[in-house]
Amino acid sequence: MIKIYGKNCIYEAIRANAKLEKVFVLDSNSKKDKSFLDMLHDKKIAYEVLAKDKMDKLFGASHQGYGAYRDSYHIYDEAFLNKMDEAFKRVLILDGIMDPHNLGAILRSVDAFGVDLVILPKNRSCSLTEVVAHVSTGAIEHTKIMYINSLLTAVTKLKDMGYWICGTDAKGNTLASEIDKDLKLAIIIGSEGFGMSKTLVNQSDYLITIPMVGHVNSLNASVSCAIVLHDLMK
């Protein structure tokens, strides 16, 4: 069970037919957002109206007047790679993303730009927390996410399945816009502090770089991810 909060998060969970134990609505919102309560009633979802102090105690200060208890997110395992649909054209591999705000923002881009699967290592990765869910503004509900013991194993398997591996590196020599959009692509985003591991750099068919002209030659990992995914969108 996980807490989720924010109207978009709750709404997308309902749209995705997630199992919600109970929804909580701030008393002032219940008076001005009757359509939301009507939706909960129509879908037979239990809800409770709470005063602000109780909402804050349950969900912190960023709940926007909406919260819920949701079943934990479904995590795919390595075996799913053997069952992937041929229609899966974009896979995102996250190497060392530890910040839940970064992961949540990346999941928004994943949903926006048509990524079919996100793969993270079981070690050196952020787990799917309530902060990740909130920052994703509900995009997490529409994303397949896999945690795996070895990213190298995943990359090797994806290569065997016909994917081209697109690493990202400031010293790369390829623009994302130059890559054939009809290819099946697996894109790797490394951590802000250390970038991609050397092992994965060596496995990359392309090393994508983002041209920049500013004084600070660095972008937040989630921003870099959004730019690359946009430029690779078919």
CSV table of C-alpha atoms in Angstrom, one decimal:
chain,number,residue,atom,x,y,z
A,1,MET,CA,0.0,0.0,0.0
A,2,ILE,CA,1.3,3.5,-0.9
A,3,LYS,CA,-0.1,7.0,-0.2
A,4,ILE,CA,-0.7,9.2,-3.3
A,5,TYR,CA,-1.8,12.8,-3.2
A,6,GLY,CA,-2.7,15.6,-5.6
A,7,LYS,CA,-5.8,15.7,-7.8
A,8,ASN,CA,-4.0,14.6,-11.0
A,9,CYS,CA,-2.4,11.6,-9.2
A,10,ILE,CA,-5.8,10.4,-7.9
A,11,TYR,CA,-7.6,11.0,-11.1
A,12,GLU,CA,-5.0,9.1,-13.2
A,13,ALA,CA,-5.0,6.2,-10.7
A,14,ILE,CA,-8.8,6.0,-11.2
A,15,ARG,CA,-8.5,6.2,-15.0
A,16,ALA,CA,-5.9,3.4,-14.9
A,17,ASN,CA,-8.3,1.3,-12.7
A,18,ALA,CA,-5.8,1.1,-9.9
A,19,LYS,CA,-7.1,-0.4,-6.7
A,20,LEU,CA,-7.7,2.4,-4.2
A,21,GLU,CA,-8.6,1.5,-0.6
A,22,LYS,CA,-9.9,4.9,0.2
A,23,VAL,CA,-9.8,8.5,-1.2
A,24,PHE,CA,-9.6,11.5,1.1
A,25,VAL,CA,-10.9,14.9,0.1
A,26,LEU,CA,-10.3,18.2,1.9
A,27,ASP,CA,-13.6,19.6,3.3
A,28,SER,CA,-13.4,22.8,1.3
A,29,ASN,CA,-12.8,20.9,-1.9
A,30,SER,CA,-15.7,18.7,-1.3
A,31,LYS,CA,-18.0,21.8,-1.4
A,32,LYS,CA,-16.5,23.2,-4.6
A,33,ASP,CA,-15.6,20.1,-6.5
A,34,LYS,CA,-18.9,18.1,-6.4
A,35,SER,CA,-18.1,16.4,-9.7
A,36,PHE,CA,-15.1,14.7,-8.2
A,37,LEU,CA,-17.2,13.2,-5.4
A,38,ASP,CA,-19.9,12.2,-7.9
A,39,MET,CA,-17.2,10.3,-9.9
A,40,LEU,CA,-16.1,8.5,-6.7
A,41,HIS,CA,-19.7,7.6,-5.9
A,42,ASP,CA,-20.4,6.4,-9.5
A,43,LYS,CA,-17.3,4.2,-9.4
A,44,LYS,CA,-18.1,2.9,-5.9
A,45,ILE,CA,-14.8,4.2,-4.5
A,46,ALA,CA,-14.9,4.8,-0.7
A,47,TYR,CA,-14.0,8.3,0.3
A,48,GLU,CA,-13.8,10.5,3.4
A,49,VAL,CA,-14.0,14.2,3.8
A,50,LEU,CA,-11.3,15.6,6.2
A,51,ALA,CA,-10.5,18.9,7.8
A,52,LYS,CA,-7.2,20.5,6.7
A,53,ASP,CA,-5.2,19.5,9.9
A,54,LYS,CA,-6.1,15.9,9.3
A,55,MET,CA,-5.3,16.0,5.6
A,56,ASP,CA,-1.9,17.6,6.4
A,57,LYS,CA,-1.1,15.0,9.0
A,58,LEU,CA,-1.9,12.1,6.5
A,59,PHE,CA,-0.4,13.6,3.3
A,60,GLY,CA,1.9,16.5,4.2
A,61,ALA,CA,1.5,20.0,2.9
A,62,SER,CA,1.4,19.3,-0.9
A,63,HIS,CA,-1.8,17.3,-1.1
A,64,GLN,CA,-3.8,20.0,-2.9
A,65,GLY,CA,-6.8,18.7,-1.0
A,66,TYR,CA,-6.8,15.2,-2.4
A,67,GLY,CA,-5.1,12.0,-1.2
A,68,ALA,CA,-5.6,8.2,-1.4
A,69,TYR,CA,-4.3,4.9,-0.2
A,70,ARG,CA,-3.4,2.9,-3.3
A,71,ASP,CA,-2.1,-0.7,-3.9
A,72,SER,CA,1.6,-0.8,-4.5
A,73,TYR,CA,2.7,-0.3,-8.1
A,74,HIS,CA,3.2,-3.3,-10.2
A,75,ILE,CA,6.9,-3.9,-10.9
A,76,TYR,CA,7.9,-6.0,-13.9
A,77,ASP,CA,10.8,-8.5,-13.5
A,78,GLU,CA,13.5,-9.6,-16.0
A,79,ALA,CA,11.3,-12.3,-17.4
A,80,PHE,CA,9.1,-9.6,-19.0
A,81,LEU,CA,11.8,-8.9,-21.5
A,82,ASN,CA,11.0,-12.3,-23.1
A,83,LYS,CA,7.3,-11.4,-23.4
A,84,MET,CA,7.7,-7.8,-24.7
A,85,ASP,CA,5.4,-7.0,-27.6
A,86,GLU,CA,7.0,-6.3,-31.0
A,87,ALA,CA,5.2,-2.9,-30.8
A,88,PHE,CA,7.6,-1.8,-28.1
A,89,LYS,CA,9.9,0.6,-29.9
A,90,ARG,CA,11.3,2.7,-27.1
A,91,VAL,CA,12.9,1.5,-23.8
A,92,LEU,CA,14.5,3.8,-21.3
A,93,ILE,CA,17.3,2.6,-19.0
A,94,LEU,CA,18.1,4.7,-15.9
A,95,ASP,CA,21.6,4.2,-14.5
A,96,GLY,CA,21.9,5.5,-11.0
A,97,ILE,CA,18.9,7.9,-10.7
A,98,MET,CA,18.5,8.3,-7.0
A,99,ASP,CA,16.5,11.5,-6.6
A,100,PRO,CA,12.7,10.8,-6.4
A,101,HIS,CA,12.0,14.3,-7.9
A,102,ASN,CA,14.2,13.4,-10.9
A,103,LEU,CA,12.5,10.0,-11.3
A,104,GLY,CA,9.0,11.5,-11.1
A,105,ALA,CA,9.9,14.2,-13.7
A,106,ILE,CA,11.4,11.5,-16.0
A,107,LEU,CA,8.2,9.5,-15.8
A,108,ARG,CA,6.3,12.5,-17.0
A,109,SER,CA,8.5,12.6,-20.1
A,110,VAL,CA,8.2,8.9,-20.5
A,111,ASP,CA,4.5,9.2,-20.8
A,112,ALA,CA,4.6,12.3,-23.0
A,113,PHE,CA,7.1,11.0,-25.5
A,114,GLY,CA,5.9,7.4,-25.9
A,115,VAL,CA,8.4,5.2,-24.0
A,116,ASP,CA,7.1,1.7,-23.6
A,117,LEU,CA,9.2,0.4,-20.7
A,118,VAL,CA,11.5,1.9,-18.0
A,119,ILE,CA,14.3,-0.3,-16.6
A,120,LEU,CA,16.2,0.5,-13.4
A,121,PRO,CA,18.8,-1.4,-11.4
A,122,LYS,CA,17.7,-2.8,-8.1
A,123,ASN,CA,20.7,-1.2,-6.5
A,124,ARG,CA,21.6,2.5,-6.9
A,125,SER,CA,18.1,3.5,-7.8
A,126,CYS,CA,15.2,5.4,-6.4
A,127,SER,CA,12.2,3.2,-5.5
A,128,LEU,CA,8.6,4.1,-6.4
A,129,THR,CA,7.8,6.4,-3.5
A,130,GLU,CA,4.9,8.7,-2.9
A,131,VAL,CA,7.1,11.6,-3.9
A,132,VAL,CA,7.9,9.9,-7.2
A,133,ALA,CA,4.1,9.4,-7.8
A,134,HIS,CA,3.3,13.0,-6.9
A,135,VAL,CA,6.0,14.6,-9.1
A,136,SER,CA,4.9,12.3,-12.0
A,137,THR,CA,1.4,13.9,-11.7
A,138,GLY,CA,-0.1,10.6,-12.5
A,139,ALA,CA,2.2,9.5,-15.4
A,140,ILE,CA,3.4,6.6,-13.3
A,141,GLU,CA,0.0,5.0,-13.7
A,142,HIS,CA,0.6,4.6,-17.4
A,143,THR,CA,4.2,3.4,-17.4
A,144,LYS,CA,5.6,-0.1,-17.3
A,145,ILE,CA,8.6,-0.1,-14.8
A,146,MET,CA,11.1,-2.9,-14.4
A,147,TYR,CA,13.8,-3.3,-11.7
A,148,ILE,CA,16.6,-5.7,-12.7
A,149,ASN,CA,19.8,-7.0,-11.0
A,150,SER,CA,22.1,-6.1,-13.8
A,151,LEU,CA,21.7,-3.4,-16.4
A,152,LEU,CA,24.3,-5.0,-18.5
A,153,THR,CA,22.2,-8.1,-18.7
A,154,ALA,CA,19.2,-6.0,-19.8
A,155,VAL,CA,21.3,-4.2,-22.5
A,156,THR,CA,22.7,-7.5,-23.8
A,157,LYS,CA,19.2,-9.0,-24.0
A,158,LEU,CA,17.8,-5.9,-25.7
A,159,LYS,CA,20.7,-6.0,-28.3
A,160,ASP,CA,19.8,-9.7,-29.0
A,161,MET,CA,16.2,-8.5,-29.6
A,162,GLY,CA,17.2,-6.0,-32.2
A,163,TYR,CA,17.4,-2.8,-30.1
A,164,TRP,CA,20.1,-0.2,-30.8
A,165,ILE,CA,21.6,1.1,-27.6
A,166,CYS,CA,21.7,4.9,-27.3
A,167,GLY,CA,23.9,6.1,-24.4
A,168,THR,CA,24.0,9.8,-23.4
A,169,ASP,CA,27.3,11.5,-22.7
A,170,ALA,CA,28.6,15.1,-22.9
A,171,LYS,CA,31.5,13.8,-25.0
A,172,GLY,CA,29.2,12.0,-27.4
A,173,ASN,CA,29.3,12.5,-31.1
A,174,THR,CA,25.7,12.0,-32.2
A,175,LEU,CA,22.6,14.2,-32.1
A,176,ALA,CA,19.4,12.4,-31.1
A,177,SER,CA,17.7,14.1,-34.1
A,178,GLU,CA,20.1,12.3,-36.5
A,179,ILE,CA,19.2,8.7,-35.4
A,180,ASP,CA,16.8,6.8,-37.6
A,181,LYS,CA,13.4,7.0,-35.8
A,182,ASP,CA,12.3,3.7,-37.3
A,183,LEU,CA,14.9,1.8,-35.2
A,184,LYS,CA,14.0,0.0,-32.0
A,185,LEU,CA,15.9,2.1,-29.4
A,186,ALA,CA,17.0,1.6,-25.8
A,187,ILE,CA,18.1,5.0,-24.4
A,188,ILE,CA,20.3,5.2,-21.3
A,189,ILE,CA,20.3,8.1,-18.9
A,190,GLY,CA,23.0,8.2,-16.3
A,191,SER,CA,23.2,10.0,-13.0
A,192,GLU,CA,24.0,13.7,-12.6
A,193,GLY,CA,27.0,13.1,-10.5
A,194,PHE,CA,28.6,10.2,-12.4
A,195,GLY,CA,26.9,9.8,-15.7
A,196,MET,CA,26.6,6.3,-17.3
A,197,SER,CA,28.8,3.5,-16.1
A,198,LYS,CA,31.8,2.8,-18.3
A,199,THR,CA,30.4,-0.7,-19.0
A,200,LEU,CA,27.3,0.7,-20.5
A,201,VAL,CA,29.2,3.4,-22.4
A,202,ASN,CA,31.1,0.5,-24.1
A,203,GLN,CA,27.9,-1.2,-25.0
A,204,SER,CA,26.3,1.8,-26.7
A,205,ASP,CA,25.8,1.9,-30.5
A,206,TYR,CA,25.3,5.6,-30.3
A,207,LEU,CA,26.5,8.2,-27.7
A,208,ILE,CA,24.1,11.1,-27.8
A,209,THR,CA,25.1,14.6,-26.9
A,210,ILE,CA,23.0,17.7,-26.3
A,211,PRO,CA,24.6,20.9,-27.8
A,212,MET,CA,24.7,23.7,-25.3
A,213,VAL,CA,26.0,27.3,-25.5
A,214,GLY,CA,25.7,28.4,-21.8
A,215,HIS,CA,28.3,28.9,-19.2
A,216,VAL,CA,27.3,25.9,-17.1
A,217,ASN,CA,27.7,22.8,-19.2
A,218,SER,CA,25.3,20.6,-17.3
A,219,LEU,CA,21.6,19.8,-17.3
A,220,ASN,CA,19.4,18.1,-14.7
A,221,ALA,CA,19.1,14.4,-15.5
A,222,SER,CA,15.3,14.7,-16.0
A,223,VAL,CA,15.7,17.7,-18.3
A,224,SER,CA,18.4,15.9,-20.4
A,225,CYS,CA,16.1,12.9,-20.6
A,226,ALA,CA,13.1,15.0,-21.8
A,227,ILE,CA,15.2,16.6,-24.6
A,228,VAL,CA,16.6,13.3,-25.8
A,229,LEU,CA,13.2,11.5,-25.7
A,230,HIS,CA,11.6,14.4,-27.6
A,231,ASP,CA,14.2,14.3,-30.3
A,232,LEU,CA,13.9,10.6,-30.6
A,233,MET,CA,10.1,10.6,-30.8
A,234,LYS,CA,8.8,9.1,-34.0
